[in-house]
Structures are given as C-alpha cells and as structure tokens.
Amino acid sequence: MKGLQVTGISVTTASATLVEPVDFTLQPGQPLTLLGETGSGKSLLAQAIMGILPDDLQASGTLIINEQRFTLPQDAGLLRELWGHTLASLPQEPWLSLDPTMSVQQQVAEGYRYVRGQAKAASAIAASRDLQQLGLQDAAPRFPWQLSGGMAQRAAFAAARAGGAEILIADEPTKGLDVARRDEVAALLRREVADGGTLLTITHDIALARQLGGEVIVMHKGKVIEQGRAEQVLHAPQQRYTRELLAADPAAWAARQQTIVGSKAVVSAEGIRLQRGGKPLGVPQNFTLHAGEIVGLHGASGSGKSSFGDVLLGLLTPQQGKVTRHAAVDALKYQKIYQDPSALFPPTRTLAQSLDDVLRRHRIASTRRDALMEQLALAPELLTRRPDSLSGGELQRFSLLRVMLLDPVFLFADEPTSRLDPLVQQQTIQLITSLAREQKCAVLLVSHDRDLLEKGTHRVIAMEDVA
C-alpha cells in the first residue's frame, strides 16, 4: 500500500517521555493534520518520521513507508535514504530551508538535477515551469531574502517537491503569514492532495485545518487527545481540551465591548506621507491614540503597518507630516513588542542576565520583575534558561515583561501573536489588554487576523481603506 503507516511511534529522552505512542495511517489523496498548541509534541512526531530528531531524543515504534518497514530506533538512519524522492519536509521557517546565496530557480533546479538525476538544462526548464505555476516566475532570479513571507513559503514548497517526493510533511506552513498568504499556502497543499500526493500537516492554525479537511489528530502534552474526520473534530469535538482550543480561536471570541475613550491623547500624527522605494504607502494621514485605548491596525503584508508604527515611535521619519508624543518626554516610555520575541534577547545569555541589564540601567528593583513574572504566569526557574529553550509563548511573555518594567505610556505591538498557538495567543492579548487598562497605556496592535482585531481592540484601522 502506498502512503505512510505509523504504529506506536513515541519520542523519549533518557528520563522522560515527550510523545506517547501514536498510531495513524496516511494515504495518497487524503490529508491528515496534527493540531495542537506549542509544545504538544506535533513537530517532534514529524521529526521522528523524518529521522531528524536531536541527538538527545530517541524515537521508538514502526513506520511503513510505501510498503517498506522501518523499526525505530535502529532503522532511523535508513530514513535519510528516502529524503527528497520519497519523503520531503516543508519547514515552518522557509528562510531556514532556502540557501540565501542561491537564486530561487537554482534551488528548485537542484532537486531535479541531483535527486531525480535530470540533465542541467532539463532541470532548469522544470524549475521554471514549477515557479510559473506557483506565480513565482518574476521571483526566479531573486535570492530568498528578497522575497516576502508568502513568496518564500511558495519557493520552499517548490524546492521540497522538486525531487519528486510522494509524501510531504508541512510543519506550521502558515506561521507568521497574513490571511491572504495563508490561503495561498492552503491552496498549494490542497493541490498537492488533489494530484494524489500524501500530505501530513502540523499546525496550530485552526483555519488551515478546516481548509484542508480530511483527518485531524489533536495533540496535547505529548498525547493524542482526539482523532477523527475534520468536520467532526473541528465542529463537534468530544474532548474538553479540543473545545478549549477551538474556543481560543479569535473567530469564536465574544464580541468586543465598545469603549468610549475620554482620556488624554498619548500620540498623534498629522499629514503623514510615507513611501517605500518611491511608492506611497497607505498609512493613516491623521491619527490620534488615547491613554488606555487599544487600536488595531490591519492590512496585507507590505502595506506599511510596521512602518507606520515605527513613525509613531520616532524610529522612522516620514516624507511628510508631524508626530506629537503628548504624554512623556522620555522616549523610553514609547515601546515596541516585536513579532519575533527572540530579537529582544541575546541567544547566548540567560533571561536573568538580559533582564538584569534592564534593571541596573533603569534602577528598577528586582521585586518589580518578580511581581510582573507572577502576573504573567512565568515560573522563576525560566530565568536560568536561554531564549532557545523557551516556547514562543513564554518568550513573548518575557518580551512583554521587559516592556512593562519601563511603565510605558505607548506600546506598538507588531504582530505579537502571529507565531503563537490559539491558547497562548488569547492569553497574550488578554495580557496586553490588562496592561492598557491598568497602566493607562495606549496600544497600537498590528495583526493579520481581522477577527482578533475586531474582538480584541476598541477600533480597527484597515490600511487598504486609507489614502
């Protein structure tokens, strides 16, 4: 039988079980989605199937891939022989799989030439054809760092498929993408299934799981919580955790309460004109944000959302217009939370070391840090770790902690939840809302999720609607 059969696959360390035994069958033309929050074991399971677990982890169980049996852990090394032509991986960060020194076309052509064994000229022609089908013909001569997130994900998809692999494992393929780009990736994956491909998708994106259909497995803390047809699991779940996960999706949030803000202005902009590469951006020309107010900023990738926030912070100078910061002379009271929280913390230092720098520089008592950690549900032992050993949600809460230590009057939150699973996303929005309410902090919140903005902010500005 063609496809993938997983029997009793588990992942362990020397002292703990990270993924308890999992069973499923994956057949051509029938998608399967592993759904769950960060740290649930989804990616570890996929790594076990690919044979790419870290050295300190071990997989056990049986895989049958296109009728070939592999018993783990002893046969883990043999899985490498299937890479490219039988098994392919589409990673959650396309820039980690694409070579920054090679053009997109060269990278796709490599699969045809070195995995399929085609001639150089034929490989180049095949790569051009694939890129054209994906709407990337103009991007063929570009390097990965010259592409948008959606374009890079499509390029990574083309490269993964170039070797002719029959089984594709897509790990968080829509992470960090706006709705339009997410739908593009979903269409690519559905096309893969329609063409008879075998697709395993790992995601915390509930909308993507609904779009793909097929079978769904819900995981939590290394265990399979629920399993069945997508229409059953995603619309009438049987397990409490699945219901909580679906309820954390912004589309399921209660409608926001309209709040009339009568407080003083914190930051305002007048007559703003902003360009990128000589092209005007559709940023608001006139804008005022009040203490305690949360305003959502929505728009497609590249529309200028981040640039507008940087203008308000004084990090970017507009071609025309004026920004007034009313509430404080100290620029440190105007702060930013980044989409990727790892940008804030040096990778070789512990969280304690990084935060101690802030405490010393601004003469803040450590008791203030400890109180905020308790408020943000951050365990004290996390301070001893480096950033790469924390989950995305934990690191984002530390970035919020770092900002709150400075008692900001304005916070520009630039896609702070785009890389988070629904439950952690909901928690993060609740924390930002509490910050705005309790400290009378004005918040400009950028998100590609319109539901999140409509239900989590006082008002929304759509970039595509402004001149």
Tab-separated table of C-alpha atoms in Angstrom:
chain	number	residue	atom	x	y	z
A	1	MET	CA	0.000	0.000	0.000
A	2	LYS	CA	1.274	3.442	-0.912
A	3	GLY	CA	1.454	6.055	1.834
A	4	LEU	CA	2.548	6.118	5.449
A	5	GLN	CA	1.536	3.884	8.338
A	6	VAL	CA	2.614	4.897	11.843
A	7	THR	CA	2.371	2.345	14.653
A	8	GLY	CA	3.319	3.082	18.250
A	9	ILE	CA	5.702	5.932	17.454
A	10	SER	CA	6.911	7.637	20.638
A	11	VAL	CA	9.677	10.097	21.490
A	12	THR	CA	11.680	9.925	24.708
A	13	THR	CA	14.683	11.386	26.469
A	14	ALA	CA	16.847	9.474	28.920
A	15	SER	CA	14.418	10.364	31.706
A	16	ALA	CA	11.061	11.349	30.209
A	17	THR	CA	8.500	10.541	27.509
A	18	LEU	CA	7.813	13.573	25.296
A	19	VAL	CA	5.414	11.903	22.848
A	20	GLU	CA	3.368	8.906	23.896
A	21	PRO	CA	2.707	6.154	21.309
A	22	VAL	CA	0.807	7.420	18.250
A	23	ASP	CA	-0.935	5.383	15.535
A	24	PHE	CA	-2.319	6.596	12.202
A	25	THR	CA	-2.457	5.754	8.517
A	26	LEU	CA	-1.848	8.326	5.803
A	27	GLN	CA	-2.926	7.517	2.256
A	28	PRO	CA	-2.453	9.365	-1.059
A	29	GLY	CA	-5.141	11.957	-1.721
A	30	GLN	CA	-6.228	12.046	1.924
A	31	PRO	CA	-4.750	14.871	4.082
A	32	LEU	CA	-4.000	14.415	7.762
A	33	THR	CA	-3.490	17.379	10.112
A	34	LEU	CA	-1.810	17.290	13.515
A	35	LEU	CA	-3.389	20.126	15.512
A	36	GLY	CA	-2.338	21.419	18.898
A	37	GLU	CA	-0.670	24.169	20.882
A	38	THR	CA	3.060	24.847	21.056
A	39	GLY	CA	4.884	22.096	22.934
A	40	SER	CA	2.218	19.460	22.313
A	41	GLY	CA	4.663	17.145	20.523
A	42	LYS	CA	3.453	17.672	16.940
A	43	SER	CA	6.811	18.672	15.468
A	44	LEU	CA	8.677	16.005	17.459
A	45	LEU	CA	6.429	13.371	15.918
A	46	ALA	CA	7.143	14.729	12.446
A	47	GLN	CA	10.885	14.787	13.156
A	48	ALA	CA	10.708	11.159	14.281
A	49	ILE	CA	9.073	10.205	10.970
A	50	MET	CA	11.724	12.101	9.001
A	51	GLY	CA	14.564	10.698	11.129
A	52	ILE	CA	15.831	14.141	12.169
A	53	LEU	CA	15.348	14.134	15.938
A	54	PRO	CA	18.065	15.847	18.026
A	55	ASP	CA	20.763	13.502	19.313
A	56	ASP	CA	19.436	13.540	22.879
A	57	LEU	CA	15.990	12.308	21.788
A	58	GLN	CA	15.014	8.826	20.621
A	59	ALA	CA	12.043	7.533	18.649
A	60	SER	CA	10.511	4.088	19.064
A	61	GLY	CA	7.870	2.260	17.041
A	62	THR	CA	7.251	1.174	13.466
A	63	LEU	CA	6.913	3.087	10.183
A	64	ILE	CA	5.713	1.566	6.934
A	65	ILE	CA	6.513	3.926	4.061
A	66	ASN	CA	5.328	2.815	0.627
A	67	GLU	CA	5.331	-0.794	1.876
A	68	GLN	CA	8.891	-0.517	3.272
A	69	ARG	CA	9.106	-1.257	7.017
A	70	PHE	CA	11.326	0.711	9.425
A	71	THR	CA	11.700	-0.226	13.071
A	72	LEU	CA	12.850	2.616	15.298
A	73	PRO	CA	15.281	3.452	16.739
A	74	GLN	CA	17.568	1.010	14.919
A	75	ASP	CA	16.388	1.957	11.405
A	76	ALA	CA	16.300	5.734	11.980
A	77	GLY	CA	19.436	6.261	9.886
A	78	LEU	CA	17.863	4.463	6.917
A	79	LEU	CA	15.147	7.102	6.648
A	80	ARG	CA	17.750	9.500	5.275
A	81	GLU	CA	17.818	7.426	2.078
A	82	LEU	CA	14.184	8.428	1.436
A	83	TRP	CA	14.762	12.176	1.658
A	84	GLY	CA	13.883	14.132	-1.435
A	85	HIS	CA	12.436	11.378	-3.618
A	86	THR	CA	10.039	9.724	-1.115
A	87	LEU	CA	9.896	11.970	1.971
A	88	ALA	CA	10.072	15.768	1.850
A	89	SER	CA	9.706	18.389	4.546
A	90	LEU	CA	8.285	21.905	4.257
A	91	PRO	CA	9.614	23.648	7.401
A	92	GLN	CA	7.822	26.361	9.333
A	93	GLU	CA	10.545	28.917	8.600
A	94	PRO	CA	11.201	28.889	4.821
A	95	TRP	CA	14.340	31.002	5.205
A	96	LEU	CA	15.918	28.152	7.188
A	97	SER	CA	15.480	25.733	4.283
A	98	LEU	CA	16.417	28.111	1.464
A	99	ASP	CA	20.066	28.923	0.732
A	100	PRO	CA	20.480	32.722	0.989
A	101	THR	CA	23.349	32.660	-1.524
A	102	MET	CA	21.427	30.936	-4.342
A	103	SER	CA	18.619	32.180	-6.560
A	104	VAL	CA	15.190	30.626	-6.179
A	105	GLN	CA	15.369	28.940	-9.586
A	106	GLN	CA	18.769	27.407	-8.845
A	107	GLN	CA	17.467	25.874	-5.631
A	108	VAL	CA	14.421	24.329	-7.264
A	109	ALA	CA	16.518	23.063	-10.180
A	110	GLU	CA	18.855	21.274	-7.744
A	111	GLY	CA	16.104	18.855	-6.778
A	112	TYR	CA	15.506	17.867	-10.375
A	113	ARG	CA	19.197	17.548	-11.145
A	114	TYR	CA	20.611	15.811	-8.080
A	115	VAL	CA	17.599	13.887	-6.727
A	116	ARG	CA	15.783	12.968	-9.938
A	117	GLY	CA	19.006	12.800	-11.948
A	118	GLN	CA	17.903	15.036	-14.821
A	119	ALA	CA	20.291	16.961	-17.035
A	120	LYS	CA	21.189	20.535	-16.142
A	121	ALA	CA	19.177	22.121	-18.979
A	122	ALA	CA	16.111	19.941	-18.319
A	123	SER	CA	16.297	20.740	-14.601
A	124	ALA	CA	16.320	24.481	-15.294
A	125	ILE	CA	13.294	24.154	-17.577
A	126	ALA	CA	11.396	22.088	-15.000
A	127	ALA	CA	12.216	24.601	-12.257
A	128	SER	CA	10.959	27.486	-14.409
A	129	ARG	CA	7.732	25.604	-15.079
A	130	ASP	CA	7.137	24.924	-11.372
A	131	LEU	CA	7.783	28.538	-10.387
A	132	GLN	CA	5.455	29.800	-13.094
A	133	GLN	CA	2.687	27.512	-11.860
A	134	LEU	CA	3.150	28.996	-8.383
A	135	GLY	CA	3.116	32.573	-9.651
A	136	LEU	CA	6.826	32.994	-8.911
A	137	GLN	CA	8.184	33.471	-12.427
A	138	ASP	CA	9.329	37.012	-11.598
A	139	ALA	CA	10.990	35.792	-8.410
A	140	ALA	CA	13.075	33.084	-10.149
A	141	PRO	CA	16.310	35.149	-10.312
A	142	ARG	CA	15.887	36.598	-6.804
A	143	PHE	CA	17.504	35.448	-3.590
A	144	PRO	CA	15.356	34.232	-0.655
A	145	TRP	CA	15.993	37.365	1.398
A	146	GLN	CA	14.412	39.414	-1.398
A	147	LEU	CA	11.063	37.602	-1.070
A	148	SER	CA	8.001	38.243	1.080
A	149	GLY	CA	6.944	35.608	3.590
A	150	GLY	CA	4.299	34.176	1.266
A	151	MET	CA	6.661	34.083	-1.706
A	152	ALA	CA	9.377	32.410	0.358
A	153	GLN	CA	6.933	29.739	1.516
A	154	ARG	CA	5.892	29.025	-2.083
A	155	ALA	CA	9.558	28.852	-3.114
A	156	ALA	CA	10.284	26.405	-0.294
A	157	PHE	CA	7.301	24.339	-1.434
A	158	ALA	CA	8.667	24.188	-4.996
A	159	ALA	CA	12.106	23.170	-3.726
A	160	ALA	CA	10.646	20.468	-1.467
A	161	ARG	CA	8.624	18.981	-4.320
A	162	ALA	CA	11.358	19.134	-6.986
A	163	GLY	CA	12.824	15.764	-6.033
A	164	GLY	CA	9.508	14.009	-6.668
A	165	ALA	CA	8.749	13.057	-3.064
A	166	GLU	CA	5.413	11.295	-2.694
A	167	ILE	CA	4.983	12.147	0.993
A	168	LEU	CA	5.128	15.793	2.108
A	169	ILE	CA	5.358	16.825	5.761
A	170	ALA	CA	4.443	20.506	6.184
A	171	ASP	CA	5.426	21.883	9.604
A	172	GLU	CA	3.477	25.063	10.517
A	173	PRO	CA	3.392	26.169	6.854
A	174	THR	CA	1.291	29.293	7.575
A	175	LYS	CA	3.138	30.521	10.651
A	176	GLY	CA	3.517	34.304	10.581
A	177	LEU	CA	1.582	34.751	7.308
A	178	ASP	CA	-1.359	37.072	6.759
A	179	VAL	CA	-4.755	35.692	5.746
A	180	ALA	CA	-4.186	36.087	2.008
A	181	ARG	CA	-0.811	34.310	2.161
A	182	ARG	CA	-2.277	31.618	4.423
A	183	ASP	CA	-4.987	30.932	1.873
A	184	GLU	CA	-2.338	30.698	-0.864
A	185	VAL	CA	-0.439	28.053	1.105
A	186	ALA	CA	-3.678	26.183	1.853
A	187	ALA	CA	-4.445	26.154	-1.880
A	188	LEU	CA	-0.968	24.755	-2.596
A	189	LEU	CA	-1.427	21.968	-0.082
A	190	ARG	CA	-4.908	21.116	-1.357
A	191	ARG	CA	-3.500	20.942	-4.891
A	192	GLU	CA	-0.845	18.535	-3.624
A	193	VAL	CA	-3.592	16.270	-2.288
A	194	ALA	CA	-5.732	16.598	-5.413
A	195	ASP	CA	-2.748	15.474	-7.504
A	196	GLY	CA	-2.536	12.271	-5.467
A	197	GLY	CA	0.130	13.395	-3.010
A	198	THR	CA	0.358	12.198	0.575
A	199	LEU	CA	0.179	15.152	2.978
A	200	LEU	CA	0.856	15.406	6.708
A	201	THR	CA	0.430	18.942	8.082
A	202	ILE	CA	1.496	20.105	11.541
A	203	THR	CA	-0.217	23.313	12.633
A	204	HIS	CA	-1.875	25.333	15.370
A	205	ASP	CA	-3.795	27.257	12.686
A	206	ILE	CA	-7.413	26.129	13.074
A	207	ALA	CA	-8.484	27.924	9.882
A	208	LEU	CA	-5.870	25.983	7.901
A	209	ALA	CA	-7.034	22.683	9.429
A	210	ARG	CA	-10.592	23.491	8.350
A	211	GLN	CA	-9.477	24.380	4.827
A	212	LEU	CA	-7.524	21.143	4.400
A	213	GLY	CA	-10.246	18.828	5.723
A	214	GLY	CA	-9.504	15.100	5.728
A	215	GLU	CA	-8.452	13.621	9.067
A	216	VAL	CA	-7.410	15.571	12.177
A	217	ILE	CA	-5.421	14.456	15.211
A	218	VAL	CA	-5.436	16.780	18.233
A	219	MET	CA	-2.371	16.550	20.488
A	220	HIS	CA	-1.748	17.955	23.969
A	221	LYS	CA	1.317	17.440	26.165
A	222	GLY	CA	2.578	14.599	24.005
A	223	LYS	CA	-0.715	12.692	23.912
A	224	VAL	CA	-3.362	12.181	21.244
A	225	ILE	CA	-6.478	13.771	22.737
A	226	GLU	CA	-8.907	13.339	19.861
A	227	GLN	CA	-8.820	11.863	16.362
A	228	GLY	CA	-11.313	11.696	13.501
A	229	ARG	CA	-12.742	13.399	10.434
A	230	ALA	CA	-12.095	17.160	10.289
A	231	GLU	CA	-15.791	18.025	10.128
A	232	GLN	CA	-16.402	16.031	13.321
A	233	VAL	CA	-13.379	17.112	15.354
A	234	LEU	CA	-13.475	20.808	14.369
A	235	HIS	CA	-17.229	21.320	14.566
A	236	ALA	CA	-18.439	18.874	17.226
A	237	PRO	CA	-15.414	17.949	19.385
A	238	GLN	CA	-15.845	15.322	22.071
A	239	GLN	CA	-12.950	16.261	24.347
A	240	ARG	CA	-12.753	19.261	26.665
A	241	TYR	CA	-9.257	20.285	25.531
A	242	THR	CA	-10.331	20.340	21.881
A	243	ARG	CA	-13.271	22.557	22.777
A	244	GLU	CA	-10.949	24.922	24.668
A	245	LEU	CA	-8.543	25.036	21.728
A	246	LEU	CA	-11.315	25.878	19.259
A	247	ALA	CA	-12.804	28.455	21.639
A	248	ALA	CA	-9.416	30.233	21.751
A	249	ASP	CA	-9.628	30.920	18.009
A	250	PRO	CA	-10.426	34.663	17.627
A	251	ALA	CA	-13.314	33.784	15.329
A	252	ALA	CA	-15.004	32.252	18.391
A	253	TRP	CA	-14.329	35.127	20.808
A	254	ALA	CA	-17.204	37.136	22.236
A	255	ALA	CA	-17.925	40.457	20.542
A	256	ARG	CA	-15.882	43.329	21.953
A	257	GLN	CA	-17.445	45.905	24.216
A	258	GLN	CA	-17.348	49.335	22.643
A	259	THR	CA	-15.496	51.690	24.943
A	260	ILE	CA	-15.675	55.457	24.695
A	261	VAL	CA	-12.191	56.805	25.360
A	262	GLY	CA	-12.271	60.222	27.002
A	263	SER	CA	-8.711	60.269	28.283
A	264	LYS	CA	-5.834	62.436	27.136
A	265	ALA	CA	-4.010	61.899	23.847
A	266	VAL	CA	-0.742	59.967	24.057
A	267	VAL	CA	0.472	60.184	20.466
A	268	SER	CA	-0.902	61.832	17.347
A	269	ALA	CA	0.072	62.179	13.699
A	270	GLU	CA	-0.854	64.903	11.231
A	271	GLY	CA	-0.496	64.936	7.457
A	272	ILE	CA	1.661	61.799	7.329
A	273	ARG	CA	3.024	60.719	3.945
A	274	LEU	CA	5.270	57.690	3.811
A	275	GLN	CA	6.968	55.969	0.894
A	276	ARG	CA	8.941	52.790	0.346
A	277	GLY	CA	11.072	52.528	-2.770
A	278	GLY	CA	9.372	55.626	-4.157
A	279	LYS	CA	5.916	54.035	-3.775
A	280	PRO	CA	3.367	55.672	-1.428
A	281	LEU	CA	2.161	53.537	1.470
A	282	GLY	CA	-1.463	53.618	2.577
A	283	VAL	CA	-0.759	54.760	6.133
A	284	PRO	CA	-3.226	56.937	8.064
A	285	GLN	CA	-2.531	60.602	7.357
A	286	ASN	CA	-4.133	61.775	10.608
A	287	PHE	CA	-4.259	59.659	13.732
A	288	THR	CA	-4.699	60.059	17.497
A	289	LEU	CA	-4.327	57.416	20.201
A	290	HIS	CA	-5.504	57.992	23.783
A	291	ALA	CA	-4.369	56.617	27.126
A	292	GLY	CA	-5.881	53.171	27.749
A	293	GLU	CA	-7.087	52.834	24.164
A	294	ILE	CA	-6.274	49.793	22.026
A	295	VAL	CA	-6.399	50.384	18.281
A	296	GLY	CA	-5.996	47.576	15.752
A	297	LEU	CA	-4.058	48.046	12.517
A	298	HIS	CA	-4.923	45.643	9.704
A	299	GLY	CA	-3.610	45.236	6.187
A	300	ALA	CA	-1.812	42.984	3.743
A	301	SER	CA	1.907	42.226	4.009
A	302	GLY	CA	3.918	45.175	2.723
A	303	SER	CA	1.101	47.702	3.194
A	304	GLY	CA	3.124	49.749	5.683
A	305	LYS	CA	1.743	48.665	9.074
A	306	SER	CA	5.140	48.226	10.725
A	307	SER	CA	6.467	51.388	9.087
A	308	PHE	CA	3.585	53.449	10.468
A	309	GLY	CA	4.185	52.157	13.990
A	310	ASP	CA	7.888	52.960	13.671
A	311	VAL	CA	6.955	56.505	12.605
A	312	LEU	CA	4.910	56.938	15.796
A	313	LEU	CA	7.863	55.658	17.832
A	314	GLY	CA	10.308	58.018	16.134
A	315	LEU	CA	12.264	55.140	14.606
A	316	LEU	CA	11.363	56.174	11.053
A	317	THR	CA	10.998	59.647	9.548
A	318	PRO	CA	8.070	60.184	7.170
A	319	GLN	CA	8.487	62.071	3.897
A	320	GLN	CA	5.857	64.498	5.109
A	321	GLY	CA	3.889	65.193	8.280
A	322	LYS	CA	4.314	65.588	12.024
A	323	VAL	CA	4.159	63.222	15.004
A	324	THR	CA	3.486	64.546	18.502
A	325	ARG	CA	4.151	62.492	21.616
A	326	HIS	CA	1.968	64.147	24.259
A	327	ALA	CA	2.320	62.008	27.363
A	328	ALA	CA	6.042	61.843	28.136
A	329	VAL	CA	9.292	63.459	27.137
A	330	ASP	CA	11.251	60.256	27.807
A	331	ALA	CA	11.420	58.222	24.599
A	332	LEU	CA	11.695	55.029	26.680
A	333	LYS	CA	8.029	55.404	27.582
A	334	TYR	CA	7.230	54.638	23.933
A	335	GLN	CA	7.941	50.941	23.433
A	336	LYS	CA	7.601	48.156	20.865
A	337	ILE	CA	6.873	44.429	21.003
A	338	TYR	CA	8.255	42.564	18.015
A	339	GLN	CA	6.720	39.744	16.001
A	340	ASP	CA	9.748	37.578	16.773
A	341	PRO	CA	10.484	37.929	20.522
A	342	SER	CA	13.912	36.324	20.094
A	343	ALA	CA	15.018	39.625	18.512
A	344	LEU	CA	14.972	41.166	22.005
A	345	PHE	CA	17.151	38.648	23.832
A	346	PRO	CA	20.796	37.729	23.118
A	347	PRO	CA	20.881	33.998	22.335
A	348	THR	CA	23.950	33.254	24.487
A	349	ARG	CA	22.654	34.872	27.691
A	350	THR	CA	20.061	33.640	30.155
A	351	LEU	CA	16.814	35.534	30.602
A	352	ALA	CA	18.009	36.603	34.058
A	353	GLN	CA	21.158	38.153	32.617
A	354	SER	CA	19.235	40.040	29.931
A	355	LEU	CA	16.645	41.363	32.372
A	356	ASP	CA	19.271	42.259	34.977
A	357	ASP	CA	20.789	44.628	32.417
A	358	VAL	CA	17.444	46.437	32.205
A	359	LEU	CA	17.055	46.542	35.995
A	360	ARG	CA	20.523	48.020	36.525
A	361	ARG	CA	20.309	50.506	33.662
A	362	HIS	CA	16.983	51.938	34.815
A	363	ARG	CA	17.398	51.392	38.560
A	364	ILE	CA	14.424	49.074	38.887
A	365	ALA	CA	14.092	46.794	41.910
A	366	SER	CA	14.179	43.061	41.241
A	367	THR	CA	10.971	42.746	43.264
A	368	ARG	CA	9.213	44.605	40.439
A	369	ARG	CA	10.432	41.939	37.980
A	370	ASP	CA	9.310	39.135	40.282
A	371	ALA	CA	5.837	40.644	40.723
A	372	LEU	CA	5.398	41.002	36.962
A	373	MET	CA	6.578	37.423	36.404
A	374	GLU	CA	3.881	36.203	38.754
A	375	GLN	CA	1.298	38.352	36.951
A	376	LEU	CA	2.420	36.934	33.586
A	377	ALA	CA	2.469	33.320	34.893
A	378	LEU	CA	6.215	32.955	34.280
A	379	ALA	CA	7.923	30.400	36.528
A	380	PRO	CA	11.072	31.703	38.312
A	381	GLU	CA	13.167	28.791	37.013
A	382	LEU	CA	12.725	30.082	33.445
A	383	LEU	CA	15.160	32.884	34.304
A	384	THR	CA	18.019	30.366	34.268
A	385	ARG	CA	17.342	29.387	30.648
A	386	ARG	CA	18.492	30.817	27.354
A	387	PRO	CA	15.930	32.071	24.804
A	388	ASP	CA	16.133	28.994	22.565
A	389	SER	CA	14.961	26.728	25.398
A	390	LEU	CA	11.664	28.584	25.903
A	391	SER	CA	8.440	28.186	23.955
A	392	GLY	CA	7.241	31.007	21.726
A	393	GLY	CA	4.540	31.911	24.207
A	394	GLU	CA	6.950	32.028	27.150
A	395	LEU	CA	9.412	34.195	25.245
A	396	GLN	CA	6.660	36.573	24.104
A	397	ARG	CA	5.536	36.978	27.716
A	398	PHE	CA	9.132	37.795	28.676
A	399	SER	CA	9.211	40.444	25.959
A	400	LEU	CA	6.017	41.914	27.435
A	401	LEU	CA	7.608	41.760	30.899
A	402	ARG	CA	10.652	43.682	29.639
A	403	VAL	CA	8.378	46.398	28.256
A	404	MET	CA	6.202	46.584	31.389
A	405	LEU	CA	9.273	47.159	33.573
A	406	LEU	CA	9.581	50.579	31.927
A	407	ASP	CA	5.944	51.577	32.629
A	408	PRO	CA	5.220	52.574	29.011
A	409	VAL	CA	2.595	55.108	28.002
A	410	PHE	CA	2.520	53.812	24.406
A	411	LEU	CA	3.048	50.285	23.124
A	412	PHE	CA	3.387	49.371	19.470
A	413	ALA	CA	2.659	45.631	19.321
A	414	ASP	CA	3.798	44.492	15.881
A	415	GLU	CA	2.194	41.090	15.113
A	416	PRO	CA	2.885	39.875	18.680
A	417	THR	CA	0.734	36.744	18.300
A	418	SER	CA	1.270	35.656	14.690
A	419	ARG	CA	3.628	32.842	15.710
A	420	LEU	CA	1.592	31.672	18.691
A	421	ASP	CA	-0.990	28.929	19.016
A	422	PRO	CA	-4.618	29.947	19.751
A	423	LEU	CA	-4.488	29.424	23.521
A	424	VAL	CA	-1.231	31.342	24.024
A	425	GLN	CA	-2.411	33.981	21.549
A	426	GLN	CA	-5.558	34.533	23.603
A	427	GLN	CA	-3.512	34.776	26.802
A	428	THR	CA	-1.124	37.300	25.215
A	429	ILE	CA	-3.976	39.526	24.005
A	430	GLN	CA	-5.528	39.392	27.470
A	431	LEU	CA	-2.199	40.453	28.992
A	432	ILE	CA	-1.842	43.380	26.578
A	433	THR	CA	-5.430	44.401	27.318
A	434	SER	CA	-4.722	44.308	31.052
A	435	LEU	CA	-1.621	46.454	30.522
A	436	ALA	CA	-3.679	49.048	28.652
A	437	ARG	CA	-6.410	49.076	31.296
A	438	GLU	CA	-4.308	49.000	34.478
A	439	GLN	CA	-1.438	51.260	33.403
A	440	LYS	CA	-3.482	53.507	31.081
A	441	CYS	CA	-1.115	52.543	28.296
A	442	ALA	CA	-2.124	53.318	24.709
A	443	VAL	CA	-1.681	50.326	22.401
A	444	LEU	CA	-1.409	50.091	18.621
A	445	LEU	CA	-1.858	46.402	17.809
A	446	VAL	CA	-0.903	45.051	14.382
A	447	SER	CA	-2.333	41.729	13.248
A	448	HIS	CA	-3.203	39.943	10.023
A	449	ASP	CA	-6.158	38.339	11.856
A	450	ARG	CA	-9.184	40.594	11.357
A	451	ASP	CA	-11.286	38.597	13.848
A	452	LEU	CA	-8.668	39.139	16.556
A	453	LEU	CA	-8.652	42.890	15.961
A	454	GLU	CA	-12.422	43.241	15.698
A	455	LYS	CA	-12.929	41.462	19.018
A	456	GLY	CA	-9.771	42.429	20.902
A	457	THR	CA	-9.468	46.197	20.286
A	458	HIS	CA	-11.593	49.323	20.641
A	459	ARG	CA	-11.422	50.205	16.941
A	460	VAL	CA	-9.698	48.973	13.787
A	461	ILE	CA	-7.916	50.874	11.026
A	462	ALA	CA	-7.723	48.971	7.740
A	463	MET	CA	-4.646	50.038	5.793
A	464	GLU	CA	-6.243	49.212	2.467
A	465	ASP	CA	-9.049	51.663	3.247
A	466	VAL	CA	-6.866	54.731	3.780
A	467	ALA	CA	-5.429	57.004	1.141
